[in-house]
mmCIF file of C-alpha atoms and ligand atoms in Angstrom:
data_model
loop_
_atom_site.group_PDB
_atom_site.id
_atom_site.type_symbol
_atom_site.label_atom_id
_atom_site.label_comp_id
_atom_site.label_asym_id
_atom_site.label_seq_id
_atom_site.Cartn_x
_atom_site.Cartn_y
_atom_site.Cartn_z
ATOM 1 C CA MET G 561 -34.978 146.954 26.601
ATOM 2 C CA ASN G 562 -36.539 147.658 23.315
ATOM 3 C CA LYS G 563 -35.923 150.822 21.332
ATOM 4 C CA LYS G 564 -38.419 153.590 21.489
ATOM 5 C CA GLY G 565 -39.585 152.942 17.282
ATOM 6 C CA SER G 566 -41.396 149.752 16.060
ATOM 7 C CA LEU G 567 -42.078 148.324 12.592
ATOM 8 C CA THR G 568 -45.615 146.064 12.177
ATOM 9 C CA CYS G 569 -45.941 145.010 8.710
ATOM 10 C CA VAL G 570 -49.585 144.253 8.159
ATOM 11 C CA GLY G 571 -51.428 142.699 5.025
ATOM 12 C CA THR G 572 -54.599 144.398 3.642
ATOM 13 C CA GLY G 573 -55.795 141.634 1.675
ATOM 14 C CA ILE G 574 -56.514 141.706 -2.133
ATOM 15 C CA THR G 575 -60.628 143.421 -2.194
ATOM 16 C CA LEU G 576 -60.573 146.412 -0.813
ATOM 17 C CA GLY G 577 -62.654 146.362 2.186
ATOM 18 C CA ALA G 578 -63.524 142.695 2.395
ATOM 19 C CA HIS G 579 -60.352 140.848 3.766
ATOM 20 C CA LEU G 580 -58.475 143.587 6.213
ATOM 21 C CA THR G 581 -58.724 142.208 9.498
ATOM 22 C CA PRO G 582 -59.484 144.375 12.464
ATOM 23 C CA ASN G 583 -56.277 144.107 14.483
ATOM 24 C CA ALA G 584 -54.264 145.277 10.644
ATOM 25 C CA ARG G 585 -56.717 147.292 10.471
ATOM 26 C CA ASN G 586 -56.064 148.886 14.258
ATOM 27 C CA HIS G 587 -52.403 149.002 13.756
ATOM 28 C CA ILE G 588 -52.711 151.028 11.056
ATOM 29 C CA THR G 589 -55.161 153.655 12.267
ATOM 30 C CA GLN G 590 -52.498 154.174 15.369
ATOM 31 C CA ALA G 591 -49.671 154.342 13.651
ATOM 32 C CA ASP G 592 -47.335 156.800 13.796
ATOM 33 C CA ILE G 593 -46.560 156.724 10.128
ATOM 34 C CA VAL G 594 -47.913 154.259 7.426
ATOM 35 C CA PHE G 595 -45.797 153.006 4.655
ATOM 36 C CA SER G 596 -48.285 151.717 2.197
ATOM 37 C CA ALA G 597 -47.744 149.743 -1.317
ATOM 38 C CA MET G 598 -51.434 148.749 -2.008
ATOM 39 C CA ASN G 599 -52.592 146.824 -5.053
ATOM 40 C CA SER G 600 -54.701 150.241 -6.564
ATOM 41 C CA SER G 601 -55.152 153.838 -6.316
ATOM 42 C CA PHE G 602 -57.474 153.059 -4.377
ATOM 43 C CA GLY G 603 -56.921 151.076 -1.936
ATOM 44 C CA ARG G 604 -53.856 154.119 -1.449
ATOM 45 C CA LEU G 605 -56.460 156.679 -0.895
ATOM 46 C CA TRP G 606 -58.545 153.837 1.477
ATOM 47 C CA LEU G 607 -55.374 154.043 3.890
ATOM 48 C CA THR G 608 -55.822 157.520 3.939
ATOM 49 C CA GLU G 609 -59.222 157.511 5.067
ATOM 50 C CA MET G 610 -57.652 155.377 8.516
ATOM 51 C CA ASN G 611 -54.053 157.965 8.843
ATOM 52 C CA SER G 612 -53.235 160.679 8.004
ATOM 53 C CA ASN G 613 -49.931 160.550 7.237
ATOM 54 C CA VAL G 614 -49.471 157.634 4.775
ATOM 55 C CA HIS G 615 -46.213 157.889 2.379
ATOM 56 C CA ASP G 616 -46.449 155.362 -0.778
ATOM 57 C CA LEU G 617 -44.285 152.970 -1.669
ATOM 58 C CA GLN G 618 -44.687 153.087 -5.111
ATOM 59 C CA GLN G 619 -43.108 156.250 -6.098
ATOM 60 C CA TYR G 620 -39.659 154.639 -5.663
ATOM 61 C CA TYR G 621 -40.592 151.880 -8.364
ATOM 62 C CA GLN G 622 -39.618 153.041 -12.441
ATOM 63 C CA LYS G 623 -39.214 151.700 -15.175
ATOM 64 C CA GLY G 624 -35.943 150.329 -16.720
ATOM 65 C CA LYS G 625 -34.798 150.214 -12.500
ATOM 66 C CA PRO G 626 -33.883 146.994 -11.145
ATOM 67 C CA ARG G 627 -36.480 146.230 -8.164
ATOM 68 C CA SER G 628 -33.848 145.057 -6.106
ATOM 69 C CA GLU G 629 -33.016 148.367 -5.863
ATOM 70 C CA THR G 630 -36.656 149.766 -5.093
ATOM 71 C CA TYR G 631 -36.992 147.412 -2.531
ATOM 72 C CA GLN G 632 -33.869 148.602 -0.691
ATOM 73 C CA LYS G 633 -35.068 151.920 -0.850
ATOM 74 C CA MET G 634 -38.638 150.340 0.655
ATOM 75 C CA VAL G 635 -36.448 148.971 3.356
ATOM 76 C CA ALA G 636 -34.455 151.785 3.849
ATOM 77 C CA VAL G 637 -37.035 154.392 4.606
ATOM 78 C CA MET G 638 -39.400 152.337 6.358
ATOM 79 C CA LEU G 639 -36.375 151.806 8.687
ATOM 80 C CA ASP G 640 -34.952 155.233 9.037
ATOM 81 C CA ALA G 641 -38.669 156.941 10.160
ATOM 82 C CA VAL G 642 -38.581 153.320 13.276
ATOM 83 C CA ARG G 643 -35.032 154.988 14.019
ATOM 84 C CA ASP G 644 -36.501 158.217 14.333
ATOM 85 C CA GLY G 645 -38.927 156.405 17.293
ATOM 86 C CA ASN G 646 -42.007 156.132 15.085
ATOM 87 C CA LYS G 647 -44.473 153.871 15.262
ATOM 88 C CA VAL G 648 -43.953 152.869 11.725
ATOM 89 C CA VAL G 649 -46.796 150.448 10.109
ATOM 90 C CA GLY G 650 -45.787 148.618 6.501
ATOM 91 C CA ALA G 651 -49.329 148.429 4.804
ATOM 92 C CA PHE G 652 -48.551 145.784 2.229
ATOM 93 C CA TYR G 653 -51.777 144.158 0.011
ATOM 94 C CA GLY G 654 -52.582 140.409 0.608
ATOM 95 C CA HIS G 655 -50.327 138.841 2.924
ATOM 96 C CA PRO G 656 -47.232 140.931 3.714
ATOM 97 C CA GLY G 657 -44.694 138.230 3.764
ATOM 98 C CA ILE G 658 -46.625 136.090 0.793
ATOM 99 C CA PHE G 659 -44.002 136.912 -2.500
ATOM 100 C CA ALA G 660 -42.901 139.486 -0.381
ATOM 101 C CA THR G 661 -39.561 140.697 0.372
ATOM 102 C CA PRO G 662 -39.129 144.170 1.471
ATOM 103 C CA PRO G 663 -41.790 143.263 4.625
ATOM 104 C CA HIS G 664 -39.080 140.482 5.365
ATOM 105 C CA THR G 665 -36.167 141.913 5.333
ATOM 106 C CA ALA G 666 -36.879 144.985 7.337
ATOM 107 C CA ILE G 667 -38.670 143.377 10.336
ATOM 108 C CA ALA G 668 -35.172 141.391 9.960
ATOM 109 C CA ILE G 669 -33.183 144.220 10.197
ATOM 110 C CA ALA G 670 -35.489 146.411 12.866
ATOM 111 C CA LYS G 671 -35.055 143.315 14.771
ATOM 112 C CA GLN G 672 -31.817 143.003 15.244
ATOM 113 C CA GLU G 673 -31.106 146.561 15.450
ATOM 114 C CA GLY G 674 -32.904 145.961 19.127
ATOM 115 C CA TYR G 675 -36.697 146.882 17.543
ATOM 116 C CA LEU G 676 -39.797 145.918 18.098
ATOM 117 C CA ALA G 677 -40.739 144.158 14.977
ATOM 118 C CA GLN G 678 -43.686 141.818 13.582
ATOM 119 C CA MET G 679 -45.556 140.496 10.567
ATOM 120 C CA LEU G 680 -49.205 140.225 10.758
ATOM 121 C CA PRO G 681 -51.270 137.699 8.334
ATOM 122 C CA GLY G 682 -53.276 138.898 5.842
ATOM 123 C CA ILE G 683 -55.541 137.584 3.012
ATOM 124 C CA SER G 684 -53.488 136.215 -0.032
ATOM 125 C CA ALA G 685 -54.216 136.109 -3.119
ATOM 126 C CA ASP G 686 -53.805 132.121 -2.981
ATOM 127 C CA ASP G 687 -56.165 131.841 -0.425
ATOM 128 C CA CYS G 688 -58.609 133.960 -2.930
ATOM 129 C CA LEU G 689 -57.429 131.215 -5.587
ATOM 130 C CA LEU G 690 -58.244 128.376 -3.310
ATOM 131 C CA ALA G 691 -61.491 129.505 -2.430
ATOM 132 C CA ASP G 692 -63.121 130.081 -6.037
ATOM 133 C CA CYS G 693 -61.432 127.343 -7.755
ATOM 134 C CA GLY G 694 -62.803 125.430 -4.865
ATOM 135 C CA ILE G 695 -59.266 123.268 -4.224
ATOM 136 C CA ASP G 696 -58.417 121.980 -1.076
ATOM 137 C CA PRO G 697 -55.037 121.377 -1.088
ATOM 138 C CA GLY G 698 -55.024 119.127 1.999
ATOM 139 C CA LYS G 699 -56.701 116.763 -0.960
ATOM 140 C CA ASN G 700 -53.965 116.261 -3.546
ATOM 141 C CA GLY G 701 -50.593 118.323 -2.143
ATOM 142 C CA CYS G 702 -50.034 121.622 -3.797
ATOM 143 C CA ALA G 703 -47.117 123.522 -3.951
ATOM 144 C CA SER G 704 -46.143 127.129 -4.809
ATOM 145 C CA PHE G 705 -43.308 128.553 -7.092
ATOM 146 C CA GLU G 706 -42.112 131.403 -8.391
ATOM 147 C CA ALA G 707 -42.202 131.485 -11.915
ATOM 148 C CA ASN G 708 -39.078 133.033 -13.041
ATOM 149 C CA GLN G 709 -37.853 131.216 -10.391
ATOM 150 C CA PHE G 710 -39.478 127.693 -11.872
ATOM 151 C CA ILE G 711 -37.853 128.055 -15.463
ATOM 152 C CA ARG G 712 -34.263 129.176 -14.084
ATOM 153 C CA TYR G 713 -33.492 126.347 -11.540
ATOM 154 C CA HIS G 714 -34.726 122.591 -12.170
ATOM 155 C CA ARG G 715 -36.946 122.265 -9.652
ATOM 156 C CA PRO G 716 -38.583 118.403 -8.983
ATOM 157 C CA ILE G 717 -42.751 118.577 -10.381
ATOM 158 C CA ASP G 718 -45.068 116.420 -8.500
ATOM 159 C CA ASN G 719 -47.433 116.093 -11.675
ATOM 160 C CA SER G 720 -50.068 114.225 -8.807
ATOM 161 C CA ALA G 721 -50.393 117.133 -7.227
ATOM 162 C CA TYR G 722 -51.466 120.962 -7.779
ATOM 163 C CA LEU G 723 -49.263 123.849 -9.324
ATOM 164 C CA ILE G 724 -49.425 127.196 -8.418
ATOM 165 C CA LEU G 725 -46.675 129.648 -10.052
ATOM 166 C CA TRP G 726 -47.054 133.384 -8.805
ATOM 167 C CA GLN G 727 -45.557 136.450 -10.821
ATOM 168 C CA VAL G 728 -46.162 134.863 -14.556
ATOM 169 C CA GLY G 729 -46.854 137.873 -16.071
ATOM 170 C CA ILE G 730 -43.464 139.095 -15.298
ATOM 171 C CA LEU G 731 -41.718 136.433 -16.859
ATOM 172 C CA GLY G 732 -37.705 136.704 -17.955
ATOM 173 C CA ASP G 733 -38.454 140.379 -16.859
ATOM 174 C CA SER G 734 -34.633 141.141 -17.622
ATOM 175 C CA GLY G 735 -35.235 145.625 -18.454
ATOM 176 C CA HIS G 736 -37.267 145.753 -15.718
ATOM 177 C CA GLN G 737 -40.405 146.798 -17.678
ATOM 178 C CA PHE G 738 -42.525 144.622 -15.104
ATOM 179 C CA SER G 739 -44.129 142.918 -17.848
ATOM 180 C CA THR G 740 -43.741 139.684 -20.594
ATOM 181 C CA SER G 741 -44.103 138.405 -24.280
ATOM 182 C CA GLU G 742 -44.184 135.415 -25.568
ATOM 183 C CA PRO G 743 -40.776 134.041 -25.793
ATOM 184 C CA TYR G 744 -40.593 133.807 -22.738
ATOM 185 C CA LYS G 745 -43.415 132.480 -21.879
ATOM 186 C CA GLN G 746 -43.230 130.303 -23.823
ATOM 187 C CA LEU G 747 -39.978 128.731 -22.115
ATOM 188 C CA LEU G 748 -42.295 128.222 -19.255
ATOM 189 C CA VAL G 749 -44.863 126.129 -21.232
ATOM 190 C CA GLU G 750 -41.399 124.191 -22.723
ATOM 191 C CA VAL G 751 -40.445 123.704 -19.259
ATOM 192 C CA LEU G 752 -44.122 122.676 -17.775
ATOM 193 C CA HIS G 753 -44.307 120.257 -21.028
ATOM 194 C CA GLN G 754 -41.700 118.164 -19.377
ATOM 195 C CA ASN G 755 -44.454 117.058 -17.008
ATOM 196 C CA TYR G 756 -47.442 118.094 -18.240
ATOM 197 C CA PRO G 757 -49.605 116.980 -21.401
ATOM 198 C CA LEU G 758 -49.545 120.451 -24.069
ATOM 199 C CA HIS G 759 -53.593 119.911 -23.998
ATOM 200 C CA HIS G 760 -53.790 120.084 -20.357
ATOM 201 C CA GLU G 761 -55.997 122.103 -18.881
ATOM 202 C CA ILE G 762 -54.584 125.194 -16.888
ATOM 203 C CA ILE G 763 -56.291 128.306 -15.089
ATOM 204 C CA LEU G 764 -54.990 131.530 -15.299
ATOM 205 C CA TYR G 765 -56.520 133.637 -12.008
ATOM 206 C CA GLU G 766 -56.798 136.991 -10.476
ATOM 207 C CA ALA G 767 -58.915 138.180 -7.592
ATOM 208 C CA PRO G 768 -61.033 141.477 -7.552
ATOM 209 C CA THR G 769 -58.997 144.624 -6.445
ATOM 210 C CA LEU G 770 -62.084 145.877 -6.062
ATOM 211 C CA ALA G 771 -65.478 143.958 -4.864
ATOM 212 C CA ILE G 772 -67.328 145.776 -8.032
ATOM 213 C CA GLU G 773 -65.498 143.257 -10.434
ATOM 214 C CA SER G 774 -65.528 139.997 -10.276
ATOM 215 C CA PRO G 775 -62.430 137.203 -10.278
ATOM 216 C CA ARG G 776 -61.240 136.175 -13.359
ATOM 217 C CA ILE G 777 -61.191 132.544 -14.291
ATOM 218 C CA THR G 778 -59.375 131.268 -17.515
ATOM 219 C CA PRO G 779 -58.970 127.921 -18.531
ATOM 220 C CA ILE G 780 -56.805 127.523 -20.988
ATOM 221 C CA THR G 781 -54.473 124.373 -22.650
ATOM 222 C CA LEU G 782 -51.297 124.632 -21.722
ATOM 223 C CA ALA G 783 -50.042 124.913 -24.773
ATOM 224 C CA GLU G 784 -52.219 128.288 -25.355
ATOM 225 C CA PHE G 785 -50.753 129.747 -22.534
ATOM 226 C CA ALA G 786 -47.890 132.408 -24.466
ATOM 227 C CA GLN G 787 -50.728 133.298 -26.972
ATOM 228 C CA THR G 788 -53.298 134.314 -23.880
ATOM 229 C CA PRO G 789 -52.589 137.859 -22.255
ATOM 230 C CA THR G 790 -51.445 137.901 -18.735
ATOM 231 C CA SER G 791 -50.722 140.813 -16.339
ATOM 232 C CA GLN G 792 -48.658 141.904 -13.016
ATOM 233 C CA ILE G 793 -51.607 140.039 -11.228
ATOM 234 C CA THR G 794 -52.483 136.797 -12.780
ATOM 235 C CA THR G 795 -51.880 133.558 -11.135
ATOM 236 C CA MET G 796 -51.213 130.556 -12.897
ATOM 237 C CA LEU G 797 -53.061 127.168 -10.792
ATOM 238 C CA ILE G 798 -52.100 123.691 -13.023
ATOM 239 C CA PRO G 799 -54.253 121.068 -11.860
ATOM 240 C CA PRO G 800 -52.953 117.613 -11.219
ATOM 241 C CA CYS G 801 -52.423 115.213 -14.324
ATOM 242 C CA THR G 802 -51.522 112.024 -12.829
ATOM 243 C CA GLN G 803 -52.972 109.823 -9.687
ATOM 244 C CA MET G 804 -50.879 109.682 -6.048
ATOM 245 C CA GLN G 805 -48.404 106.437 -6.731
ATOM 246 C CA LYS G 806 -49.027 104.011 -3.676
ATOM 247 C CA ASN G 807 -45.757 103.388 -1.774
ATOM 248 C CA ALA G 808 -46.301 99.701 -1.177
ATOM 249 C CA GLY G 809 -43.788 99.543 0.541
ATOM 250 C CA ILE G 810 -44.721 102.029 3.701
ATOM 251 C CA GLN G 811 -48.454 100.931 3.042
ATOM 252 C CA ALA G 812 -46.858 97.389 4.148
ATOM 253 C CA LYS G 813 -45.343 98.185 7.025
ATOM 254 C CA LEU G 814 -48.278 100.670 8.282
ATOM 255 C CA ALA G 815 -50.458 97.410 8.179
ATOM 256 C CA GLN G 816 -47.732 95.465 10.042
ATOM 257 C CA LEU G 817 -47.904 98.313 12.433
ATOM 258 C CA ASP G 818 -51.467 98.179 12.702
ATOM 259 C CA ARG G 819 -51.449 94.196 13.142
ATOM 260 C CA ILE G 820 -48.691 95.133 16.443
ATOM 261 C CA TYR G 821 -50.650 98.043 18.173
ATOM 262 C CA ARG G 822 -54.126 97.377 17.396
ATOM 263 C CA HIS G 823 -54.735 95.132 19.427
ATOM 264 C CA LYS G 824 -52.922 96.316 22.371
ATOM 265 C CA MET B 1385 -63.748 160.886 -3.911
ATOM 266 C CA SER B 1386 -63.572 159.784 -0.511
ATOM 267 C CA ASN B 1387 -67.323 158.985 -0.908
ATOM 268 C CA VAL B 1388 -66.351 156.331 -4.133
ATOM 269 C CA ILE B 1389 -63.564 154.957 -1.206
ATOM 270 C CA GLN B 1390 -66.306 154.391 1.498
ATOM 271 C CA LEU B 1391 -68.402 152.984 -1.401
ATOM 272 C CA LEU B 1392 -66.194 150.398 -2.331
ATOM 273 C CA GLU B 1393 -65.028 149.765 1.300
ATOM 274 C CA ARG B 1394 -68.838 148.764 2.048
ATOM 275 C CA LEU B 1395 -69.251 147.073 -0.839
ATOM 276 C CA GLY B 1396 -66.331 145.288 0.291
ATOM 277 C CA GLU B 1397 -67.923 144.323 3.098
ATOM 278 C CA GLU B 1398 -70.889 142.865 2.062
ATOM 279 C CA ALA B 1399 -71.410 139.540 2.346
ATOM 280 C CA ASN B 1400 -72.145 139.359 -1.049
ATOM 281 C CA LEU B 1401 -71.873 141.527 -3.824
ATOM 282 C CA SER B 1402 -74.877 139.614 -6.137
ATOM 283 C CA GLU B 1403 -76.852 139.591 -2.549
ATOM 284 C CA HIS B 1404 -76.777 143.614 -3.712
ATOM 285 C CA THR B 1405 -79.657 144.568 -5.838
ATOM 286 C CA LEU B 1406 -79.187 146.890 -8.293
ATOM 287 C CA GLU B 1407 -81.443 149.341 -7.519
ATOM 288 C CA ASN B 1408 -79.986 149.583 -3.720
ATOM 289 C CA LEU B 1409 -76.481 150.088 -5.008
ATOM 290 C CA GLN B 1410 -78.525 152.876 -7.748
ATOM 291 C CA LYS B 1411 -80.289 154.365 -4.101
ATOM 292 C CA GLN B 1412 -76.619 154.677 -2.466
ATOM 293 C CA MET B 1413 -74.688 156.132 -5.390
ATOM 294 C CA ALA B 1414 -77.976 158.744 -5.648
ATOM 295 C CA ASN B 1415 -77.765 159.251 -1.763
ATOM 296 C CA LEU B 1416 -73.377 159.669 -2.264
ATOM 297 C CA GLU B 1417 -74.470 162.156 -5.275
ATOM 298 C CA LEU B 1418 -72.176 160.582 -7.330
ATOM 299 C CA SER B 1419 -71.791 161.873 -10.891
ATOM 300 C CA GLU B 1420 -73.152 159.714 -13.372
ATOM 301 C CA LEU B 1421 -70.423 158.997 -15.533
ATOM 302 C CA THR B 1422 -68.885 157.596 -11.679
ATOM 303 C CA GLN B 1423 -72.261 155.785 -11.175
ATOM 304 C CA GLU B 1424 -71.262 154.095 -15.223
ATOM 305 C CA ALA B 1425 -67.814 153.106 -14.026
ATOM 306 C CA ILE B 1426 -69.103 151.044 -10.905
ATOM 307 C CA LEU B 1427 -71.951 149.695 -12.798
ATOM 308 C CA GLN B 1428 -70.406 148.471 -15.292
ATOM 309 C CA GLY B 1429 -67.502 147.026 -12.975
ATOM 310 C CA ASP B 1430 -64.566 149.091 -14.745
ATOM 311 C CA PRO B 1431 -61.493 150.012 -12.034
ATOM 312 C CA GLN B 1432 -59.267 151.906 -14.766
ATOM 313 C CA ALA B 1433 -62.494 154.270 -15.816
ATOM 314 C CA LEU B 1434 -63.499 154.976 -12.281
ATOM 315 C CA GLU B 1435 -59.095 155.446 -11.407
ATOM 316 C CA SER B 1436 -59.185 158.149 -14.373
ATOM 317 C CA LEU B 1437 -63.220 159.873 -13.276
ATOM 318 C CA LEU B 1438 -61.234 160.394 -9.979
ATOM 319 C CA GLY B 1439 -58.156 161.169 -11.492
ATOM 320 C CA LEU B 1440 -55.856 158.767 -9.712
ATOM 321 C CA SER B 1441 -52.429 157.334 -11.574
ATOM 322 C CA PRO B 1442 -52.577 153.820 -11.923
ATOM 323 C CA ASN B 1443 -49.852 151.550 -9.926
ATOM 324 C CA LEU B 1444 -46.906 151.136 -11.961
ATOM 325 C CA CYS B 1445 -46.237 147.855 -10.634
ATOM 326 C CA ASN B 1446 -47.363 145.185 -8.006
ATOM 327 C CA ILE B 1447 -44.709 142.840 -7.558
ATOM 328 C CA VAL B 1448 -42.856 143.255 -4.513
ATOM 329 C CA HIS B 1449 -41.231 140.225 -4.687
ATOM 330 C CA GLN B 1450 -37.395 139.796 -5.204
ATOM 331 C CA ASP B 1451 -37.214 137.286 -7.566
ATOM 332 C CA ASP B 1452 -34.213 135.267 -8.313
ATOM 333 C CA ASP B 1453 -32.882 136.908 -11.826
ATOM 334 C CA GLU B 1454 -32.027 140.245 -10.649
ATOM 335 C CA GLU B 1455 -30.343 138.858 -7.540
ATOM 336 C CA SER B 1456 -27.869 136.532 -9.350
ATOM 337 C CA ASP B 1457 -27.175 138.965 -11.954
ATOM 338 C CA ASP B 1458 -26.131 141.249 -8.990
ATOM 339 C CA ASN B 1459 -24.060 138.646 -7.235
ATOM 340 C CA GLU B 1460 -22.086 137.786 -10.521
ATOM 341 C CA GLU B 1461 -20.317 141.642 -10.383
ATOM 342 C CA ASP B 1462 -20.037 141.351 -6.733
ATOM 343 C CA THR B 1463 -17.180 140.810 -4.209
ATOM 344 C CA SER B 1464 -17.576 137.903 -2.160
ATOM 345 C CA ASP B 1465 -18.313 139.869 0.974
ATOM 346 C CA ASN B 1466 -21.590 141.614 -0.565
ATOM 347 C CA ASN B 1467 -22.370 137.726 -2.062
ATOM 348 C CA GLU B 1468 -22.876 136.963 1.462
ATOM 349 C CA GLN B 1469 -25.293 139.740 2.103
ATOM 350 C CA ALA B 1470 -27.472 139.167 -0.909
ATOM 351 C CA SER B 1471 -26.856 135.411 -0.147
ATOM 352 C CA SER B 1472 -28.705 136.174 3.071
ATOM 353 C CA GLN B 1473 -31.359 138.978 2.383
ATOM 354 C CA GLN B 1474 -32.913 136.236 -0.149
ATOM 355 C CA ALA B 1475 -32.511 133.417 2.862
ATOM 356 C CA ILE B 1476 -34.990 136.239 4.399
ATOM 357 C CA ALA B 1477 -36.895 136.543 1.855
ATOM 358 C CA MET B 1478 -37.695 132.985 0.875
HETATM 359 C C1 SAM F 1203 -45.663 140.095 -5.375
HETATM 360 S S1 SAM F 1203 -46.263 138.575 -5.037
HETATM 361 C C2 SAM F 1203 -47.447 139.801 -3.913
HETATM 362 C C3 SAM F 1203 -48.553 138.424 -3.384
HETATM 363 C C4 SAM F 1203 -49.162 139.031 -2.507
HETATM 364 N N1 SAM F 1203 -47.873 139.342 -1.049
HETATM 365 C C5 SAM F 1203 -49.968 138.339 -2.170
HETATM 366 O O1 SAM F 1203 -50.089 137.726 -0.556
HETATM 367 O O2 SAM F 1203 -51.102 137.612 -2.512
HETATM 368 C C6 SAM F 1203 -47.445 139.456 -6.757
HETATM 369 C C7 SAM F 1203 -47.556 137.959 -7.226
HETATM 370 O O3 SAM F 1203 -49.383 137.466 -6.452
HETATM 371 C C8 SAM F 1203 -49.867 137.193 -7.712
HETATM 372 N N2 SAM F 1203 -51.250 138.330 -7.172
HETATM 373 C C9 SAM F 1203 -51.409 139.548 -7.006
HETATM 374 N N3 SAM F 1203 -52.406 139.903 -6.700
HETATM 375 C C10 SAM F 1203 -53.609 138.686 -7.233
HETATM 376 C C11 SAM F 1203 -54.703 138.620 -7.825
HETATM 377 N N4 SAM F 1203 -55.506 140.276 -7.211
HETATM 378 N N5 SAM F 1203 -55.415 137.400 -8.242
HETATM 379 C C12 SAM F 1203 -54.511 136.645 -8.520
HETATM 380 N N6 SAM F 1203 -52.915 136.645 -8.353
HETATM 381 C C13 SAM F 1203 -52.216 137.848 -7.733
HETATM 382 C C14 SAM F 1203 -49.454 137.582 -8.557
HETATM 383 O O4 SAM F 1203 -48.847 135.429 -8.808
HETATM 384 C C15 SAM F 1203 -48.852 138.410 -8.955
HETATM 385 O O5 SAM F 1203 -47.606 138.145 -9.809
#
């Protein structure tokens, strides 16, 4: 038997009013308490129109404070409310499980402790990117990485596929200022240059947070990246620069199999 | 204030902002009795201006993902017990 409290983490999407699923909206309106990590002050107010008991998780951020501490606090306050027997909703912008640590951690702990806990998907930044930039990840393949992790580790890159890099606007943010600067961005250029020419065209993308804005799609060359302004919500899209290489051995085997099985 | 949020929500719900003629938007804003400056910020598509007109404080941080920078710096000082915890938390996060 599950204990009385519950935790549901929902995604509110990127653009206010445009992306919230009916299911997520119902969870928000019916919750005893909603914890919010929205992408704008308008989003926070919007939630308070759906539920009068909204607790804003933004307050735990502080310049100079490691985000790991902020996330631990976010998890702790959500779990405390669950343990008090409340129907708790964590409302996170975008998809609550895509590049979002606290919902995953809180749900795992709540389940371990015997509470009902679940995640409901939302429309994520990359959903908007694919739609606005007209890209089907099925065409060439598409890989996603967090930009800091991408430069700190050796990651094999397939430059015949699309590459999406998240959080390029906080590259190397060791001082916890939630921003980046030119020398850190130049390191990303250096890493990417191992697989892409400097004149390769890349895209910096920002989906609208409000419907009164338009998507910002900024094509630049890789060489220009360090000097181009970025923000916390910038996502980098790198189109392929080479053709897919045929796997001749497997293609020959496939042809052989076809000859055997197609005529049966 | 609540009027503005309702308008923003409605604009988000609409099939396509470009279908939303300027005249129609102006009519909606007039009906809601929004101040001229607020109407201007909406027409300009300027969230920062709108935010300051409404006296809202902007988000300090929109990042909710733990990158491994902080995680591995923490690990270096951790005991092995904590290390295990950190790596299992990271496994959950990924
Ligand atoms: C911590 S992640 C949160 C992602 C969110 N959970 C989602 O589903 O989109 C933050 C990163 O998401 C991307 N992002 C967030 N908002 C965005 C937007 N409006 N346009 C483009 N990318 C965005 C950026 O790469 C940003 O650094």
